[in-house]
PDB file of C-alpha atoms in Angstrom:
ATOM      1  CA  UNK A 643      13.404   0.443  -2.118  1.00 38.00           C
ATOM      2  CA  UNK A 644      16.602  -1.059  -0.842  1.00 37.00           C
ATOM      3  CA  UNK A 645      19.274  -0.045  -3.291  1.00 42.00           C
ATOM      4  CA  UNK A 646      21.029   3.175  -4.283  1.00 44.00           C
ATOM      5  CA  UNK A 647      20.729   5.065  -7.546  1.00 49.00           C
ATOM      6  CA  UNK A 648      24.211   4.107  -8.634  1.00 53.00           C
ATOM      7  CA  UNK A 649      23.810   1.348 -11.218  1.00 51.00           C
ATOM      8  CA  UNK A 650      23.671   1.431 -14.995  1.00 53.00           C
ATOM      9  CA  UNK A 651      19.907   0.873 -14.931  1.00 76.00           C
ATOM     10  CA  UNK A 652      19.192   4.027 -12.917  1.00 84.00           C
ATOM     11  CA  UNK A 653      17.281   5.757 -15.724  1.00 88.00           C
ATOM     12  CA  UNK A 654      15.231   2.624 -16.360  1.00 86.00           C
ATOM     13  CA  UNK A 655      14.404   2.426 -12.656  1.00 86.00           C
ATOM     14  CA  UNK A 656      13.307   6.062 -12.546  1.00 91.00           C
ATOM     15  CA  UNK A 657      11.179   5.655 -15.674  1.00 92.00           C
ATOM     16  CA  UNK A 658       9.508   2.583 -14.162  1.00 89.00           C
ATOM     17  CA  UNK A 659       8.719   4.484 -10.984  1.00 91.00           C
ATOM     18  CA  UNK A 660       7.413   7.403 -13.069  1.00 95.00           C
ATOM     19  CA  UNK A 661       4.988   5.091 -14.850  1.00 95.00           C
ATOM     20  CA  UNK A 662       3.803   3.748 -11.492  1.00 92.00           C
ATOM     21  CA  UNK A 663       3.218   7.260 -10.154  1.00 95.00           C
ATOM     22  CA  UNK A 664       1.338   8.298 -13.280  1.00 97.00           C
ATOM     23  CA  UNK A 665      -0.778   5.139 -13.086  1.00 96.00           C
ATOM     24  CA  UNK A 666      -1.598   6.001  -9.476  1.00 95.00           C
ATOM     25  CA  UNK A 667      -2.711   9.477 -10.542  1.00 97.00           C
ATOM     26  CA  UNK A 668      -5.006   8.053 -13.212  1.00 97.00           C
ATOM     27  CA  UNK A 669      -6.415   5.511 -10.752  1.00 96.00           C
ATOM     28  CA  UNK A 670      -7.166   8.180  -8.148  1.00 96.00           C
ATOM     29  CA  UNK A 671      -8.896  10.393 -10.710  1.00 97.00           C
ATOM     30  CA  UNK A 672     -10.868   7.373 -11.905  1.00 97.00           C
ATOM     31  CA  UNK A 673     -12.050   6.818  -8.331  1.00 96.00           C
ATOM     32  CA  UNK A 674     -13.258  10.435  -8.204  1.00 97.00           C
ATOM     33  CA  UNK A 675     -15.184   9.849 -11.431  1.00 96.00           C
ATOM     34  CA  UNK A 676     -16.732   6.697 -10.003  1.00 95.00           C
ATOM     35  CA  UNK A 677     -17.776   8.543  -6.850  1.00 95.00           C
ATOM     36  CA  UNK A 678     -19.324  11.337  -8.906  1.00 96.00           C
ATOM     37  CA  UNK A 679     -21.429   8.797 -10.804  1.00 95.00           C
ATOM     38  CA  UNK A 680     -23.022   7.425  -7.624  1.00 90.00           C
ATOM     39  CA  UNK A 681     -26.037   9.169  -6.136  1.00 91.00           C
ATOM     40  CA  UNK A 682     -25.310   9.419  -2.434  1.00 93.00           C
ATOM     41  CA  UNK A 683     -25.508  11.732   0.508  1.00 94.00           C
ATOM     42  CA  UNK A 684     -22.284  13.701   0.890  1.00 95.00           C
ATOM     43  CA  UNK A 685     -21.826  13.226   4.591  1.00 96.00           C
ATOM     44  CA  UNK A 686     -18.664  14.480   6.331  1.00 97.00           C
ATOM     45  CA  UNK A 687     -17.207  10.983   5.857  1.00 97.00           C
ATOM     46  CA  UNK A 688     -17.860  11.012   2.103  1.00 97.00           C
ATOM     47  CA  UNK A 689     -16.407  14.508   1.796  1.00 97.00           C
ATOM     48  CA  UNK A 690     -13.313  13.242   3.608  1.00 97.00           C
ATOM     49  CA  UNK A 691     -13.071  10.380   1.108  1.00 97.00           C
ATOM     50  CA  UNK A 692     -13.141  12.865  -1.778  1.00 97.00           C
ATOM     51  CA  UNK A 693     -10.465  15.009  -0.133  1.00 97.00           C
ATOM     52  CA  UNK A 694      -8.155  12.056   0.515  1.00 97.00           C
ATOM     53  CA  UNK A 695      -8.463  10.655  -3.012  1.00 97.00           C
ATOM     54  CA  UNK A 696      -7.798  14.056  -4.590  1.00 97.00           C
ATOM     55  CA  UNK A 697      -4.829  14.558  -2.287  1.00 96.00           C
ATOM     56  CA  UNK A 698      -3.426  11.199  -3.397  1.00 96.00           C
ATOM     57  CA  UNK A 699      -3.796  12.239  -7.042  1.00 97.00           C
ATOM     58  CA  UNK A 700      -1.901  15.484  -6.390  1.00 97.00           C
ATOM     59  CA  UNK A 701       0.889  13.736  -4.477  1.00 97.00           C
ATOM     60  CA  UNK A 702       1.291  11.126  -7.217  1.00 97.00           C
ATOM     61  CA  UNK A 703       1.438  13.861  -9.867  1.00 97.00           C
ATOM     62  CA  UNK A 704       4.112  15.726  -7.923  1.00 97.00           C
ATOM     63  CA  UNK A 705       6.037  12.472  -7.480  1.00 97.00           C
ATOM     64  CA  UNK A 706       5.970  11.780 -11.231  1.00 97.00           C
ATOM     65  CA  UNK A 707       7.195  15.320 -11.965  1.00 96.00           C
ATOM     66  CA  UNK A 708      10.149  14.923  -9.591  1.00 96.00           C
ATOM     67  CA  UNK A 709      11.057  11.562 -11.154  1.00 96.00           C
ATOM     68  CA  UNK A 710      10.894  13.001 -14.659  1.00 96.00           C
ATOM     69  CA  UNK A 711      13.153  15.807 -13.473  1.00 94.00           C
ATOM     70  CA  UNK A 712      15.643  13.282 -12.097  1.00 94.00           C
ATOM     71  CA  UNK A 713      15.764  11.480 -15.469  1.00 94.00           C
ATOM     72  CA  UNK A 714      16.316  14.786 -17.268  1.00 94.00           C
ATOM     73  CA  UNK A 715      19.218  15.614 -14.941  1.00 93.00           C
ATOM     74  CA  UNK A 716      20.947  12.316 -15.685  1.00 93.00           C
ATOM     75  CA  UNK A 717      20.304  12.523 -19.443  1.00 92.00           C
ATOM     76  CA  UNK A 718      21.520  16.121 -19.693  1.00 93.00           C
ATOM     77  CA  UNK A 719      24.645  15.366 -17.709  1.00 92.00           C
ATOM     78  CA  UNK A 720      25.550  12.444 -19.974  1.00 90.00           C
ATOM     79  CA  UNK A 721      25.358  14.729 -23.004  1.00 91.00           C
ATOM     80  CA  UNK A 722      27.141  17.658 -21.331  1.00 92.00           C
ATOM     81  CA  UNK A 723      24.094  19.914 -21.220  1.00 92.00           C
ATOM     82  CA  UNK A 724      23.442  22.284 -18.309  1.00 91.00           C
ATOM     83  CA  UNK A 725      20.864  21.326 -15.692  1.00 89.00           C
ATOM     84  CA  UNK A 726      18.345  23.690 -14.118  1.00 85.00           C
ATOM     85  CA  UNK A 727      18.653  23.496 -10.337  1.00 80.00           C
ATOM     86  CA  UNK A 728      15.954  25.997  -9.416  1.00 74.00           C
ATOM     87  CA  UNK A 729      15.434  29.754  -9.676  1.00 74.00           C
ATOM     88  CA  UNK A 730      16.553  29.533 -13.334  1.00 74.00           C
ATOM     89  CA  UNK A 731      20.068  28.590 -12.173  1.00 80.00           C
ATOM     90  CA  UNK A 732      21.843  26.447 -14.773  1.00 87.00           C
ATOM     91  CA  UNK A 733      24.933  24.357 -14.148  1.00 90.00           C
ATOM     92  CA  UNK A 734      26.839  21.567 -15.863  1.00 91.00           C
ATOM     93  CA  UNK A 735      27.085  18.777 -13.318  1.00 92.00           C
ATOM     94  CA  UNK A 736      29.570  15.977 -12.959  1.00 92.00           C
ATOM     95  CA  UNK A 737      28.163  12.446 -13.079  1.00 90.00           C
ATOM     96  CA  UNK A 738      28.488  12.136  -9.326  1.00 92.00           C
ATOM     97  CA  UNK A 739      26.701  15.459  -8.738  1.00 93.00           C
ATOM     98  CA  UNK A 740      23.940  14.418 -11.134  1.00 93.00           C
ATOM     99  CA  UNK A 741      23.406  11.150  -9.285  1.00 91.00           C
ATOM    100  CA  UNK A 742      23.312  12.969  -5.972  1.00 92.00           C
ATOM    101  CA  UNK A 743      20.680  15.391  -7.279  1.00 92.00           C
ATOM    102  CA  UNK A 744      18.648  12.556  -8.784  1.00 93.00           C
ATOM    103  CA  UNK A 745      18.919  10.690  -5.477  1.00 92.00           C
ATOM    104  CA  UNK A 746      17.695  13.755  -3.600  1.00 93.00           C
ATOM    105  CA  UNK A 747      14.616  13.910  -5.792  1.00 94.00           C
ATOM    106  CA  UNK A 748      14.066  10.161  -5.449  1.00 92.00           C
ATOM    107  CA  UNK A 749      14.155  10.544  -1.650  1.00 94.00           C
ATOM    108  CA  UNK A 750      11.650  13.391  -1.901  1.00 95.00           C
ATOM    109  CA  UNK A 751       9.335  11.163  -3.930  1.00 95.00           C
ATOM    110  CA  UNK A 752       9.594   8.459  -1.270  1.00 92.00           C
ATOM    111  CA  UNK A 753       8.510  11.020   1.348  1.00 94.00           C
ATOM    112  CA  UNK A 754       5.591  12.218  -0.765  1.00 93.00           C
ATOM    113  CA  UNK A 755       4.218   8.710  -1.265  1.00 92.00           C
ATOM    114  CA  UNK A 756       5.246   7.099   2.047  1.00 90.00           C
ATOM    115  CA  UNK A 757       1.727   7.141   3.501  1.00 90.00           C
ATOM    116  CA  UNK A 758      -0.136   6.741   0.217  1.00 92.00           C
ATOM    117  CA  UNK A 759      -0.960   3.048   0.470  1.00 91.00           C
ATOM    118  CA  UNK A 760      -1.952   3.202   4.142  1.00 92.00           C
ATOM    119  CA  UNK A 761      -4.142   6.236   3.541  1.00 94.00           C
ATOM    120  CA  UNK A 762      -5.719   4.611   0.485  1.00 94.00           C
ATOM    121  CA  UNK A 763      -6.646   1.573   2.573  1.00 95.00           C
ATOM    122  CA  UNK A 764      -8.068   3.738   5.357  1.00 95.00           C
ATOM    123  CA  UNK A 765     -10.022   5.804   2.818  1.00 96.00           C
ATOM    124  CA  UNK A 766     -11.521   2.731   1.166  1.00 95.00           C
ATOM    125  CA  UNK A 767     -12.569   1.381   4.558  1.00 95.00           C
ATOM    126  CA  UNK A 768     -14.082   4.740   5.518  1.00 96.00           C
ATOM    127  CA  UNK A 769     -16.124   4.793   2.309  1.00 96.00           C
ATOM    128  CA  UNK A 770     -17.459   1.231   2.641  1.00 94.00           C
ATOM    129  CA  UNK A 771     -18.233   1.660   6.340  1.00 94.00           C
ATOM    130  CA  UNK A 772     -20.155   4.864   5.652  1.00 95.00           C
ATOM    131  CA  UNK A 773     -22.114   3.206   2.834  1.00 93.00           C
ATOM    132  CA  UNK A 774     -22.952   0.312   5.156  1.00 92.00           C
ATOM    133  CA  UNK A 775     -24.153   2.847   7.689  1.00 92.00           C
ATOM    134  CA  UNK A 776     -26.472   4.267   5.015  1.00 91.00           C
ATOM    135  CA  UNK A 777     -27.857   0.830   4.195  1.00 90.00           C
ATOM    136  CA  UNK A 778     -25.769  -0.084   1.155  1.00 88.00           C
ATOM    137  CA  UNK A 779     -24.320  -3.494   1.996  1.00 83.00           C
ATOM    138  CA  UNK A 780     -21.880  -5.096  -0.500  1.00 79.00           C
ATOM    139  CA  UNK A 781     -23.421  -8.101  -2.233  1.00 82.00           C
ATOM    140  CA  UNK A 782     -20.225 -10.122  -1.966  1.00 83.00           C
ATOM    141  CA  UNK A 783     -19.579 -11.779   1.376  1.00 85.00           C
ATOM    142  CA  UNK A 784     -15.918 -12.161   2.306  1.00 81.00           C
ATOM    143  CA  UNK A 785     -14.556 -15.651   2.908  1.00 81.00           C
ATOM    144  CA  UNK A 786     -13.703 -16.840   6.390  1.00 87.00           C
ATOM    145  CA  UNK A 787     -10.168 -15.785   7.253  1.00 90.00           C
ATOM    146  CA  UNK A 788      -8.121 -16.402  10.360  1.00 91.00           C
ATOM    147  CA  UNK A 789      -6.834 -13.443  12.349  1.00 91.00           C
ATOM    148  CA  UNK A 790      -3.345 -13.956  10.858  1.00 92.00           C
ATOM    149  CA  UNK A 791      -4.716 -14.121   7.312  1.00 93.00           C
ATOM    150  CA  UNK A 792      -6.829 -10.996   7.788  1.00 92.00           C
ATOM    151  CA  UNK A 793      -3.863  -9.104   9.256  1.00 92.00           C
ATOM    152  CA  UNK A 794      -1.627 -10.212   6.389  1.00 93.00           C
ATOM    153  CA  UNK A 795      -4.208  -9.236   3.761  1.00 94.00           C
ATOM    154  CA  UNK A 796      -4.355  -5.727   5.183  1.00 94.00           C
ATOM    155  CA  UNK A 797      -0.568  -5.520   5.385  1.00 93.00           C
ATOM    156  CA  UNK A 798      -0.339  -6.518   1.717  1.00 94.00           C
ATOM    157  CA  UNK A 799      -2.927  -3.862   0.832  1.00 94.00           C
ATOM    158  CA  UNK A 800      -0.722  -1.250   2.537  1.00 92.00           C
ATOM    159  CA  UNK A 801       2.284  -2.392   0.496  1.00 88.00           C
ATOM    160  CA  UNK A 802       4.092  -3.547   3.632  1.00 90.00           C
ATOM    161  CA  UNK A 803       4.951  -7.118   2.585  1.00 91.00           C
ATOM    162  CA  UNK A 804       7.747  -8.357   0.345  1.00 89.00           C
ATOM    163  CA  UNK A 805       9.434 -11.744   0.043  1.00 89.00           C
ATOM    164  CA  UNK A 806      13.225 -11.995   0.229  1.00 86.00           C
ATOM    165  CA  UNK A 807      14.933 -15.406   0.022  1.00 84.00           C
ATOM    166  CA  UNK A 808      11.513 -16.990   0.605  1.00 84.00           C
ATOM    167  CA  UNK A 809      11.082 -15.073   3.867  1.00 87.00           C
ATOM    168  CA  UNK A 810       8.704 -12.169   4.529  1.00 86.00           C
ATOM    169  CA  UNK A 811      10.296  -8.726   4.633  1.00 82.00           C
ATOM    170  CA  UNK A 812       8.096  -6.126   6.350  1.00 84.00           C
ATOM    171  CA  UNK A 813       8.230  -2.347   6.206  1.00 77.00           C
ATOM    172  CA  UNK A 814       6.721  -2.055   9.687  1.00 75.00           C
ATOM    173  CA  UNK A 815       7.859  -3.571  12.950  1.00 72.00           C
ATOM    174  CA  UNK A 816       4.443  -3.744  14.616  1.00 74.00           C
ATOM    175  CA  UNK A 817       3.126  -6.604  12.472  1.00 80.00           C
ATOM    176  CA  UNK A 818       4.108 -10.232  11.996  1.00 85.00           C
ATOM    177  CA  UNK A 819       3.626 -12.153   8.754  1.00 89.00           C
ATOM    178  CA  UNK A 820       4.653 -15.763   8.256  1.00 92.00           C
ATOM    179  CA  UNK A 821       5.565 -17.286   4.916  1.00 93.00           C
ATOM    180  CA  UNK A 822       2.982 -20.028   5.517  1.00 94.00           C
ATOM    181  CA  UNK A 823       0.198 -17.430   5.874  1.00 94.00           C
ATOM    182  CA  UNK A 824       1.362 -15.637   2.740  1.00 93.00           C
ATOM    183  CA  UNK A 825       1.404 -18.908   0.809  1.00 94.00           C
ATOM    184  CA  UNK A 826      -2.069 -19.792   2.091  1.00 95.00           C
ATOM    185  CA  UNK A 827      -3.419 -16.511   0.737  1.00 95.00           C
ATOM    186  CA  UNK A 828      -1.581 -17.101  -2.547  1.00 95.00           C
ATOM    187  CA  UNK A 829      -3.114 -20.567  -2.877  1.00 95.00           C
ATOM    188  CA  UNK A 830      -6.584 -19.030  -2.436  1.00 94.00           C
ATOM    189  CA  UNK A 831      -5.886 -16.480  -5.170  1.00 95.00           C
ATOM    190  CA  UNK A 832      -6.103 -13.508  -2.796  1.00 96.00           C
ATOM    191  CA  UNK A 833      -2.521 -12.256  -3.102  1.00 96.00           C
ATOM    192  CA  UNK A 834       0.214 -12.625  -5.686  1.00 95.00           C
ATOM    193  CA  UNK A 835       3.900 -11.866  -6.029  1.00 91.00           C
ATOM    194  CA  UNK A 836       4.730  -9.005  -8.325  1.00 83.00           C
ATOM    195  CA  UNK A 837       7.139  -9.642 -11.193  1.00 70.00           C
ATOM    196  CA  UNK A 838      10.053  -7.317 -10.519  1.00 67.00           C
ATOM    197  CA  UNK A 839      13.107  -6.363 -12.587  1.00 60.00           C
ATOM    198  CA  UNK A 840      16.379  -8.099 -11.867  1.00 55.00           C
ATOM    199  CA  UNK A 841      17.797  -5.199  -9.851  1.00 53.00           C
ATOM    200  CA  UNK A 842      15.286  -5.748  -7.036  1.00 61.00           C
ATOM    201  CA  UNK A 843      16.356  -8.156  -4.330  1.00 65.00           C
ATOM    202  CA  UNK A 844      12.809  -8.924  -3.228  1.00 76.00           C
ATOM    203  CA  UNK A 845       9.390  -9.818  -4.569  1.00 84.00           C
ATOM    204  CA  UNK A 846       6.601  -7.414  -3.683  1.00 87.00           C
ATOM    205  CA  UNK A 847       3.391  -9.100  -2.552  1.00 92.00           C
ATOM    206  CA  UNK A 848       0.200  -7.400  -3.700  1.00 93.00           C
ATOM    207  CA  UNK A 849      -3.524  -8.051  -3.718  1.00 95.00           C
ATOM    208  CA  UNK A 850      -5.033 -10.065  -6.541  1.00 95.00           C
ATOM    209  CA  UNK A 851      -8.431  -9.030  -7.913  1.00 94.00           C
ATOM    210  CA  UNK A 852     -10.164 -11.527  -5.609  1.00 95.00           C
ATOM    211  CA  UNK A 853      -8.178 -10.182  -2.655  1.00 95.00           C
ATOM    212  CA  UNK A 854      -9.275  -6.614  -3.358  1.00 93.00           C
ATOM    213  CA  UNK A 855     -12.899  -7.734  -3.646  1.00 93.00           C
ATOM    214  CA  UNK A 856     -12.816  -9.799  -0.457  1.00 92.00           C
ATOM    215  CA  UNK A 857     -10.997  -7.148   1.542  1.00 93.00           C
ATOM    216  CA  UNK A 858     -13.446  -4.443   0.453  1.00 91.00           C
ATOM    217  CA  UNK A 859     -16.363  -6.693   1.426  1.00 90.00           C
ATOM    218  CA  UNK A 860     -14.878  -7.084   4.917  1.00 90.00           C
ATOM    219  CA  UNK A 861     -14.792  -3.345   5.606  1.00 91.00           C
ATOM    220  CA  UNK A 862     -17.233  -2.218   8.251  1.00 83.00           C
ATOM    221  CA  UNK A 863     -17.593  -5.762   9.613  1.00 80.00           C
ATOM    222  CA  UNK A 864     -16.148  -7.115  12.876  1.00 71.00           C
ATOM    223  CA  UNK A 865     -12.593  -8.291  12.336  1.00 67.00           C
ATOM    224  CA  UNK A 866     -11.731 -11.901  13.166  1.00 62.00           C
ATOM    225  CA  UNK A 867     -10.064 -12.403  16.504  1.00 59.00           C
ATOM    226  CA  UNK A 868      -7.295 -14.818  17.279  1.00 52.00           C
ATOM    227  CA  UNK A 869      -8.326 -18.330  18.123  1.00 44.00           C
ATOM    228  CA  UNK A 870      -7.999 -19.069  21.810  1.00 39.00           C
ATOM    229  CA  UNK A 871      -8.230 -22.353  23.642  1.00 39.00           C
ATOM    230  CA  UNK A 872     -10.927 -22.169  26.317  1.00 42.00           C
ATOM    231  CA  UNK A 873      -9.847 -23.035  29.790  1.00 44.00           C
ATOM    232  CA  UNK A 874     -11.397 -26.179  31.212  1.00 47.00           C
ATOM    233  CA  UNK A 875     -14.267 -25.481  33.562  1.00 45.00           C
ATOM    234  CA  UNK A 876     -13.459 -25.649  37.238  1.00 47.00           C
ATOM    235  CA  UNK A 877     -14.786 -28.861  38.813  1.00 51.00           C
ATOM    236  CA  UNK A 878     -17.973 -28.480  40.742  1.00 47.00           C
ATOM    237  CA  UNK A 879     -17.616 -28.880  44.520  1.00 49.00           C
ATOM    238  CA  UNK A 880     -18.356 -32.393  45.630  1.00 48.00           C
ATOM    239  CA  UNK A 881     -21.459 -32.650  47.783  1.00 45.00           C
ATOM    240  CA  UNK A 882     -20.584 -33.645  51.295  1.00 44.00           C
ATOM    241  CA  UNK A 883     -21.893 -37.056  52.262  1.00 43.00           C
ATOM    242  CA  UNK A 884     -24.764 -36.787  54.673  1.00 44.00           C
ATOM    243  CA  UNK A 885     -24.134 -38.289  58.077  1.00 45.00           C
ATOM    244  CA  UNK A 886     -26.483 -40.871  59.364  1.00 44.00           C
ATOM    245  CA  UNK A 887     -28.106 -40.098  62.629  1.00 42.00           C
TER     246      UNK A 887
END
């Protein structure tokens, strides 16, 4: 997130992020319930999937608690009430001190969830690949995608792609995403731009339902490689003309 907690909509922002964290917790627990309902061999890979999903649920819960605490600090400070800062220590904070404390908790939340989307993607791929290995092949076949489109779809799944002034903004420096590729995926209904409040400068790109389905169906399959132009074949040596005797 590319703005400071210093505007009048700070509480609204924190509440929105709290709802997102709580939704993530519910989603992770729902995944655990779905896994429990499937009869399958609990191989080391499947046990790792369980552990990662439960870890994500715990991290999201902790994140929501820290965000709720940040909102309480700001609300209490506005009304002149003391704020608990740990070890039962209470203090009445100035507005600036309250914003600094809320910002500290917001930064902590960012650290807790920094790897969440990447780990979720890796966990989903681990699960599908293991199920393929056991003979359970997804019925849906993914559409043909170019190497750039496949790379972009995965980057979107990791939460790495946003659009700012109609140009891609990436959280990582080791990937390249063009606006034309993003638009191509949008036109196919695989990704969509998230409606964001006015205080955000960018539009977050996320997977549409079809994008999630197609990406999941591609797990455990060979990834498309970049198109290359074959080199022309070297000319065959010309047969030497036979000399007449």
